[in-house]
Each structure stands twice: as structure tokens, then as C-alpha cells.
Amino acid sequence: MGVPAESRRRRPLEWDEEELSTAQKLARRECDWKGRLRRNGTHVREKLRNFGLQQEYDTHDPSGHEMLELPFLKKRSRIVEIVAANDLVFALAHSGVCVVFHRTTNKRVCYLNVHKDEVIRSLFYNKSCNAVITVSVYASENYSSLKCRSVPVEFIRRGQPDAGFPLFESESLKWPGFVEFDDVNGKVLTFSALDSIYKVFDLKNYNLLFEIRDSRVQEIKISPGIMLLIFERMANHVPLKILSIEDGTELKAFNHLLHRNKKIDFIEQFNEKLLVKQENENLQILDVLSGKVTEVNRTEFMTPSAFIFLYENQLFLTFRESTVGVWNFKGELVTSFEDHLLWHPDCNTNNIYINTGQDMIISYCRSGDGEHDRLRRAYGRGCKAPGSINVSNILTGKCLAKIRAPEGGSEADVRAQQALEEVTALFYDEERNEVLTGNKMGVVHVWTN
């Protein structure tokens, strides 16, 4: 799955021992964590102290929708994705309209929809060339094929979104074809369902690097420096292959044994670690270099709805039924959060944010018991209390800061209360120290101090 946090690129996995021993690396990391925890806890609290609602942007403007042809594009719709690039804020609504706002003037700059029948499905900010990539479908094509465009941020700032250029025109991205942007490795993966070909492109210049022609490949997982190819399952095993993501060189091919007649819940790759879980079976963590398998009891590790791998800290997050867990590759739960109950049980990377240091998570959360009682008193038993934006340390589980609804009845207080009702998208602009949230009404709110 895609992550809204930038990770510094790690060198490709090499199939030999590194200079430092495991004990040395763990000791160094442990010392670094302890020092970083002390520094960052105070620093984050100070940065996010007294955060309040500063600005709001409405993506719905009946008078501004004249260039849009499709009726549903003109209707108010919830925000599904927010991206910040320099001094611009990009807000994508569920309807497919994407609106750009300027943080200095607080005015709408333009719509990213450059064609009247264009429905934008997702955004990607390509930091390597300071451009925004849109992934769209079109009514004229019966919404059947994905089309990608790259637009330099400088042209968007001038109100010229049509100054971009199309990408991957040679690819047939009809369903179940797809395009995936990998910020960690600086790569793009496409799949053409028409001829069952996967292709890897360079994110810096969009040049084709290599392609994979094998109809037996069922899925591809990307990790720093490598790709895991998952082939069609056999009766008692699944064939797997690991390639270099730089040039497609095969690094290892092997079979992983399976329990017969048990469906595969997931197969995930993280550097040299392979995570495999079958229905009603233990989690298996395989070291593909040594062949060692670590098992985690199925009662301790239940299949999550989503993963996020923390490449910097050699950990991974799991999301299941509104709760977040932090695990290491020994199969140990290393962090339980004291106050981080997600509002949305169907977590996706558009309504949480993990910082570049990968030690902080920001999410839209439900209130704890004490907080819930306070809100019920403030808003009345029959009213739906708003949630809060919680900032927690991933390594300790401690809540570092919280943006919560004020109890007052002033106009400003009421606006802040409404802004925290049914938040559907979230983004943290680390450069400007601003939290941006979007709600079901299609309004984006900016929180800062």
C-alpha cells in the first residue's frame, strides 16, 4: 500500500552480510531511539502546542464549476485526499474534482480537471521533479482506462494546469490494470491487463527501466531496493521470486510451503523478511537469506486490514478494527498506543499521516472514555460528539499532542467543532507545520499555531 510519508531511500538489498553485526546495529539503533525519544517528545509538543483552526477552503463552488460537464462533478462531495506542495494545497473530492488553493492568498488557484469529462481518482506529488501527477478516468471512455498526467507545480501556481503532459501513453491501463507510484525507490510500476505485462519506470524522468512478461505473476510487492513476485499458487506451496528494482535482475527464487486448502490472507515483503499468513493459521516471518522461520500465534497476531512498513526503524504498523499496533520482525508487539483509537476502522493512507522520521503518527481518532464524557456534557447526549486529531509517538505509544474541539459557543468555536465532525482525509505539512483535514462536506480546514 501507498504511504503519505517520505522515506529516505535505502540501498538495494544485497545477498551477503553487511559490515556491522546485527548486535552492533541493534545497539546503535537502541541508543539512537532513546536519545531521539527524549528530544522529539518535547519538540513535537512544542511544535503542536495550541493548534487551532486558522483557515478553511471550500471545494464546492457552483459558480466555478462552469467548465465541468458531468453533473456529479458539480455536487458537494467529501474530501478523499489532501496533498501539500510548497505553498499550494490540493484537495481531491470523492466526485473526482480536484481543487488547488494558495496558502498565502487563501484563494482558489485552479481546478486540476483540464477536460470537461475528467474524473480524477488519485494524486501523487513527485518531489524529484516538483510536479503533481493526476490519475484520471474519462466519461468519453466509459471510465474504463486510467490516464496519467504530470503537471509542474510552477505551472499550477500560475493557474495553468493544462501545461502538463501525459504519461505512460503506450500502456493499456484498463481494469484490472493499475499504476503504482513508489516514493521510497523513486519508481513507477504499471500493469497492462491486456497483455499481462508489468513495467517499471524511473520516477525522475519516466524512462522505462525494465518489464516483466509472465502471465503466472499474480501480484508484486515493493520494498526498498527489491520487488517480490508472487506467482500462481500450487497445491502445497506458492512460488516466489525477488528482483532488483533497479534493473530487474533476479536475486532469489524459492517456494514457500503452504497449508493445503487454506486461503492466503496475505504475503508481504520487507527487505529480507517475508510475512505470510493463512486463514486460521499462525503468522510466519521468513528470513529469505537464512531460511529461518519465526511463528507468531494466531491468537496474538490476527489478520489486519492494512500494513505500513517503517523502513527507518525496522518495524511495521498493523491496522485492525480502529486499533494500531507496532511490531518488530521477531513477531513481538512493541508498542500499544495509550490514546489512538481510529475513527475510521477501514484505515487508508489518506486519513493518517506518518512523518518522515517515521516515529510519529497523526490520525483522526475517537475520544477516550473521559474525553467522551466531557464531549457528551458539552454537546448534549443526543448530539454526535466530534473526533480529535491525535499525535502519538510510534516508538512509545504516548500521545504527544491533540487537536480537539473547543467547548465554547462563539462563532469560532462552533466552526472548529464542525470542522472536527466526520473528517475524511488528513495531511500534515511538515515544512509549514500545518495539519490539513477534509470533511464529508468537501471543506478543507487548516490547523496551526
XYZ file of C-alpha atoms in Angstrom:
449
model
C 0.000 0.000 0.000
C 0.929 3.529 -0.665
C 2.201 5.807 2.473
C 1.883 9.630 2.852
C 5.281 9.841 4.425
C 8.564 10.212 2.662
C 11.228 7.614 3.496
C 14.877 8.204 2.744
C 15.974 5.722 0.124
C 17.911 2.710 1.335
C 20.431 0.935 -0.887
C 19.180 -2.221 -2.618
C 19.249 -5.412 -0.601
C 22.470 -7.335 -1.187
C 22.648 -11.018 -0.562
C 25.661 -11.022 1.753
C 26.478 -9.863 5.281
C 26.906 -6.153 5.941
C 29.919 -4.782 7.799
C 28.111 -4.243 11.097
C 26.862 -7.224 13.048
C 23.189 -7.463 13.977
C 24.047 -6.856 17.640
C 26.014 -3.714 16.777
C 23.226 -2.364 14.582
C 20.559 -3.042 17.208
C 22.650 -1.439 19.933
C 23.269 1.640 17.826
C 19.593 1.898 16.901
C 18.544 1.480 20.542
C 20.833 4.316 21.655
C 19.612 6.492 18.814
C 15.963 5.807 19.687
C 16.377 6.681 23.367
C 18.067 9.971 22.582
C 15.622 10.750 19.812
C 12.614 9.962 22.013
C 13.699 12.433 24.671
C 14.379 15.154 22.132
C 11.373 14.564 19.891
C 8.749 14.248 22.627
C 9.396 17.775 23.885
C 9.968 19.134 20.389
C 6.693 17.777 18.989
C 4.652 19.001 21.961
C 6.113 22.465 21.460
C 5.503 22.437 17.688
C 1.879 21.373 18.048
C 1.051 23.386 21.150
C -2.142 25.476 20.939
C -3.063 24.327 17.446
C -6.271 25.960 16.317
C -8.368 26.396 13.207
C -6.801 29.095 11.039
C -8.364 28.772 7.594
C -10.894 26.809 5.561
C -11.240 26.132 1.836
C -14.472 25.006 0.222
C -14.054 22.805 -2.855
C -17.710 23.307 -3.780
C -18.380 26.462 -5.783
C -21.446 26.355 -8.069
C -20.271 29.407 -9.984
C -16.815 27.925 -10.522
C -17.988 24.625 -11.984
C -18.954 26.016 -15.384
C -16.108 24.241 -17.167
C -17.155 20.859 -15.760
C -19.563 18.865 -17.899
C -20.626 15.946 -15.708
C -23.447 16.720 -13.230
C -21.926 14.761 -10.336
C -18.733 16.815 -10.577
C -20.766 19.891 -9.644
C -22.206 18.399 -6.458
C -20.808 18.771 -2.973
C -18.697 15.721 -2.140
C -16.444 14.520 0.687
C -12.681 15.045 0.588
C -10.771 11.808 -0.053
C -7.204 13.059 -0.471
C -5.147 16.097 0.502
C -1.642 16.889 -0.755
C 0.505 19.922 0.071
C 3.319 21.028 -2.234
C 5.247 24.170 -1.395
C 2.601 26.876 -0.856
C -0.215 25.002 -2.597
C -2.904 22.718 -1.193
C -4.514 20.083 -3.440
C -7.908 18.784 -2.347
C -9.464 15.841 -4.171
C -13.178 15.206 -3.670
C -14.863 11.826 -3.990
C -16.759 13.134 -7.030
C -13.445 13.429 -8.921
C -12.980 17.191 -8.728
C -9.529 18.368 -7.608
C -9.184 21.973 -6.457
C -5.918 23.818 -5.782
C -5.673 26.592 -3.160
C -2.848 29.021 -2.388
C -1.786 29.111 1.265
C -0.563 32.706 1.121
C -3.516 34.333 -0.647
C -6.023 31.723 0.590
C -7.668 31.839 -2.828
C -8.511 29.094 -5.275
C -5.811 28.821 -7.916
C -7.450 26.422 -10.364
C -9.077 23.062 -10.941
C -6.758 20.222 -11.931
C -9.511 18.770 -14.113
C -8.418 20.023 -17.530
C -11.101 18.204 -19.524
C -14.839 18.628 -19.038
C -15.451 14.911 -18.576
C -12.335 14.171 -16.481
C -12.779 12.377 -13.161
C -9.572 12.426 -11.087
C -9.125 9.294 -8.989
C -5.839 9.974 -7.200
C -2.894 12.355 -6.844
C 0.827 11.903 -6.385
C 3.337 14.644 -5.607
C 6.582 13.805 -7.386
C 9.199 15.543 -5.254
C 12.033 14.592 -7.597
C 10.774 16.996 -10.277
C 8.360 19.168 -8.250
C 5.300 18.067 -10.198
C 1.862 16.679 -9.385
C 0.669 13.545 -11.175
C -3.047 13.019 -11.663
C -4.588 9.606 -12.338
C -7.948 10.046 -14.101
C -10.746 8.318 -15.971
C -12.991 9.906 -18.615
C -16.689 9.705 -19.400
C -15.877 9.593 -23.127
C -14.078 6.277 -22.469
C -16.800 4.943 -20.158
C -14.413 5.423 -17.210
C -12.642 2.262 -18.336
C -8.980 3.274 -18.522
C -6.585 5.148 -16.244
C -4.780 8.146 -17.721
C -1.815 9.843 -16.041
C -0.623 13.437 -16.428
C 2.338 15.251 -14.889
C 1.946 18.963 -14.224
C 4.861 21.051 -12.865
C 3.881 22.853 -9.668
C 5.117 26.141 -11.120
C 2.520 25.979 -13.913
C -0.217 25.075 -11.448
C 0.724 28.091 -9.348
C 0.201 30.246 -12.455
C -3.238 28.715 -12.980
C -2.124 26.670 -15.981
C -2.906 23.017 -15.149
C -3.226 22.233 -18.861
C 0.513 22.902 -19.305
C 1.355 19.369 -18.188
C 1.993 16.320 -20.330
C 0.592 12.762 -20.458
C 2.484 9.809 -19.023
C 2.630 6.123 -19.965
C 0.614 6.601 -23.153
C 1.892 3.296 -24.504
C 0.305 1.397 -21.611
C -3.230 -0.005 -21.619
C -4.356 0.651 -18.057
C -7.864 -0.743 -18.329
C -9.166 -2.634 -15.278
C -7.637 -4.645 -13.698
C -4.594 -2.712 -14.917
C -3.044 -0.239 -12.493
C -0.299 2.286 -11.852
C 1.595 2.464 -8.552
C 3.984 5.239 -7.505
C 6.839 4.188 -5.226
C 8.320 7.170 -3.435
C 10.834 5.082 -1.483
C 12.652 3.724 -4.537
C 11.731 6.514 -6.940
C 9.945 4.133 -9.300
C 6.581 3.668 -11.036
C 5.024 0.234 -11.542
C 2.355 -0.275 -14.206
C 0.358 -3.341 -15.153
C -1.303 -3.741 -18.532
C -4.087 -6.297 -18.189
C -4.398 -6.503 -21.972
C -1.080 -8.330 -22.388
C -0.234 -9.143 -18.721
C 2.963 -7.066 -18.742
C 4.381 -5.256 -15.712
C 6.707 -2.320 -16.388
C 8.976 -0.330 -14.091
C 9.730 3.324 -14.877
C 12.112 5.851 -13.324
C 10.152 8.461 -11.352
C 12.728 11.170 -12.134
C 12.353 11.127 -15.920
C 9.659 8.457 -16.560
C 12.091 6.364 -18.629
C 11.296 2.665 -18.923
C 13.778 0.587 -16.896
C 12.579 -2.976 -17.484
C 9.465 -5.078 -17.937
C 8.176 -8.387 -16.601
C 6.414 -10.679 -19.066
C 4.986 -13.624 -17.177
C 1.261 -14.335 -17.047
C 1.771 -16.513 -13.950
C 2.582 -13.458 -11.777
C -0.408 -12.746 -9.551
C 0.907 -9.840 -7.505
C 4.002 -7.711 -6.953
C 5.127 -6.258 -3.624
C 7.699 -3.465 -3.483
C 10.279 -2.998 -0.724
C 13.397 -0.800 -0.572
C 15.611 -1.921 -3.442
C 13.647 -5.053 -4.313
C 10.416 -6.446 -5.748
C 8.676 -9.629 -4.647
C 6.891 -11.525 -7.413
C 4.076 -13.763 -6.177
C 3.099 -16.442 -8.674
C 0.029 -18.640 -9.041
C -0.428 -20.839 -6.016
C 0.275 -24.538 -6.281
C -1.410 -27.199 -4.126
C 1.038 -27.004 -1.219
C 3.278 -24.023 -1.988
C 3.498 -20.638 -3.645
C 6.412 -19.838 -5.999
C 8.157 -16.550 -5.183
C 10.891 -14.545 -6.844
C 12.850 -11.493 -5.677
C 14.186 -8.994 -8.233
C 16.326 -5.882 -8.038
C 14.050 -2.911 -8.572
C 16.836 -1.046 -10.370
C 17.216 -3.369 -13.362
C 15.027 -6.454 -12.789
C 17.958 -8.767 -12.017
C 16.802 -11.947 -10.290
C 18.217 -12.124 -6.758
C 16.454 -15.217 -5.451
C 13.749 -17.699 -6.474
C 12.153 -20.092 -3.997
C 8.940 -21.846 -2.961
C 7.130 -21.174 0.298
C 5.254 -24.150 1.722
C 1.548 -23.682 2.480
C -1.190 -25.489 4.349
C -3.423 -27.233 1.825
C -6.981 -25.940 1.418
C -6.297 -22.812 3.468
C -6.628 -19.476 1.717
C -3.762 -16.986 1.890
C -4.657 -13.934 3.960
C -1.554 -12.020 2.875
C 2.044 -12.219 1.703
C 4.162 -9.137 2.425
C 7.846 -8.354 1.820
C 10.065 -6.124 3.964
C 13.727 -6.181 2.951
C 14.878 -9.765 3.637
C 11.788 -10.600 5.720
C 8.747 -12.314 4.234
C 5.451 -12.242 6.143
C 2.944 -14.986 5.287
C -0.435 -15.577 6.930
C -3.040 -18.165 6.014
C -6.604 -18.392 7.224
C -6.760 -19.552 10.877
C -3.011 -20.234 10.919
C -0.035 -18.651 12.676
C 1.829 -15.739 11.148
C 5.110 -16.861 9.593
C 8.083 -14.480 9.362
C 10.665 -15.947 6.984
C 14.207 -14.664 6.658
C 14.852 -15.337 2.968
C 18.625 -15.099 3.457
C 18.965 -17.699 6.217
C 15.730 -19.632 5.717
C 14.831 -19.195 9.409
C 11.087 -19.077 10.133
C 9.575 -17.323 13.161
C 5.955 -18.100 14.001
C 3.528 -15.847 15.865
C 0.466 -17.480 17.363
C -2.744 -16.682 15.502
C -4.371 -15.567 18.777
C -1.658 -12.922 19.219
C -1.491 -11.744 15.607
C -4.831 -11.526 13.818
C -5.042 -10.573 10.156
C -5.004 -6.756 9.871
C -6.834 -4.704 7.270
C -3.657 -2.787 6.339
C 0.121 -2.617 6.871
C 2.611 0.218 6.869
C 6.291 -0.691 6.938
C 8.620 1.678 8.795
C 11.841 1.232 6.854
C 13.871 3.583 9.030
C 13.042 1.803 12.287
C 12.747 -1.816 11.085
C 9.182 -2.065 12.367
C 5.728 -2.352 10.858
C 2.305 -0.989 11.756
C -0.873 -3.035 11.627
C -4.393 -1.635 11.468
C -7.335 -3.696 12.661
C -10.770 -2.571 13.857
C -9.719 1.004 14.702
C -6.600 -0.041 16.614
C -2.951 0.413 15.626
C -0.153 -1.959 16.618
C 3.611 -1.691 16.190
C 5.529 -4.948 15.609
C 9.133 -5.972 15.132
C 10.336 -8.811 12.941
C 10.733 -11.160 15.873
C 6.957 -11.194 15.918
C 6.722 -9.075 19.064
C 4.179 -6.328 19.681
C 6.467 -3.488 20.766
C 4.009 -0.604 21.129
C 0.430 -0.226 22.282
C -0.996 3.260 21.971
C -2.459 4.916 25.040
C -4.847 7.200 23.163
C -5.100 6.435 19.447
C -8.424 4.764 18.636
C -9.005 5.446 14.938
C -12.324 6.973 13.932
C -12.394 5.026 10.656
C -11.973 1.247 11.052
C -11.292 0.929 7.312
C -7.976 2.731 7.596
C -6.233 4.001 4.493
C -3.202 6.183 3.968
C -5.306 9.255 3.177
C -6.695 9.618 6.701
C -3.486 9.048 8.664
C -0.033 10.610 8.340
C 3.386 9.290 9.331
C 6.242 11.779 9.468
C 9.492 11.457 7.537
C 11.344 10.279 10.657
C 8.748 7.502 10.948
C 8.412 7.967 14.704
C 5.165 9.944 14.772
C 1.622 9.103 13.618
C -1.195 11.628 13.186
C -4.740 10.331 12.854
C -8.384 11.262 13.203
C -9.428 9.493 16.388
C -12.336 8.759 18.649
C -12.313 10.174 22.144
C -11.268 8.131 25.151
C -13.770 7.405 27.927
C -13.037 10.543 29.941
C -12.926 12.724 26.863
C -16.145 11.157 25.558
C -17.939 12.033 28.808
C -16.682 15.619 28.567
C -17.926 15.944 25.000
C -21.326 14.460 25.859
C -21.734 17.069 28.580
C -20.609 19.833 26.242
C -22.672 18.853 23.188
C -25.596 17.073 24.792
C -26.360 13.369 24.979
C -28.291 13.385 21.728
C -25.544 15.081 19.737
C -22.762 13.336 17.902
C -19.504 14.433 19.501
C -16.686 15.336 17.106
C -13.440 13.409 16.991
C -9.937 14.739 17.551
C -6.628 14.816 15.696
C -4.213 12.775 17.803
C -0.435 12.865 17.504
C 1.322 9.839 19.013
C 4.887 8.606 19.271
C 5.159 5.338 17.332
C 8.048 4.026 19.442
C 6.467 4.621 22.872
C 2.725 4.830 22.185
C 2.500 8.091 24.136
C 0.073 10.782 22.990
C 2.192 13.856 22.266
C -0.482 16.343 21.237
C -4.148 16.565 20.358
C -6.317 18.920 18.340
C -9.733 18.788 19.949
C -12.992 20.662 19.632
C -13.391 23.651 21.958
C -16.407 23.749 24.283
C -17.302 27.412 23.811
C -20.264 28.761 21.896
C -18.573 31.541 19.942
C -18.660 31.550 16.148
C -15.008 30.495 16.023
C -15.636 27.645 18.482
C -18.614 26.366 16.502
C -16.581 26.412 13.272
C -13.827 24.386 14.932
C -16.375 21.933 16.339
C -17.935 21.428 12.904
C -14.514 21.056 11.295
C -13.779 18.041 13.511
C -17.014 16.275 12.645
C -16.617 13.349 10.240
C -13.109 14.105 8.980
C -12.486 12.034 5.833
C -8.898 12.985 4.882
C -5.820 14.251 6.700
C -2.368 15.562 5.801
C 0.475 17.122 7.801
C 2.633 19.707 6.066
C 5.934 19.272 7.881
C 7.580 22.300 6.270
C 4.827 24.716 7.283
C 3.861 22.859 10.489
C 0.193 22.701 9.479
C -2.367 19.928 9.805
C -4.890 19.874 6.966
C -8.171 18.000 7.286
C -11.055 17.479 4.886
C -14.616 16.515 5.779
C -17.731 14.992 4.252
C -18.942 18.438 3.132
C -15.952 18.945 0.834
C -14.314 21.571 3.036
C -10.595 21.632 3.857
C -9.510 23.061 7.227
C -6.033 24.294 8.139
C -4.870 23.895 11.741
C -1.738 25.582 13.038
C -0.379 27.736 15.836
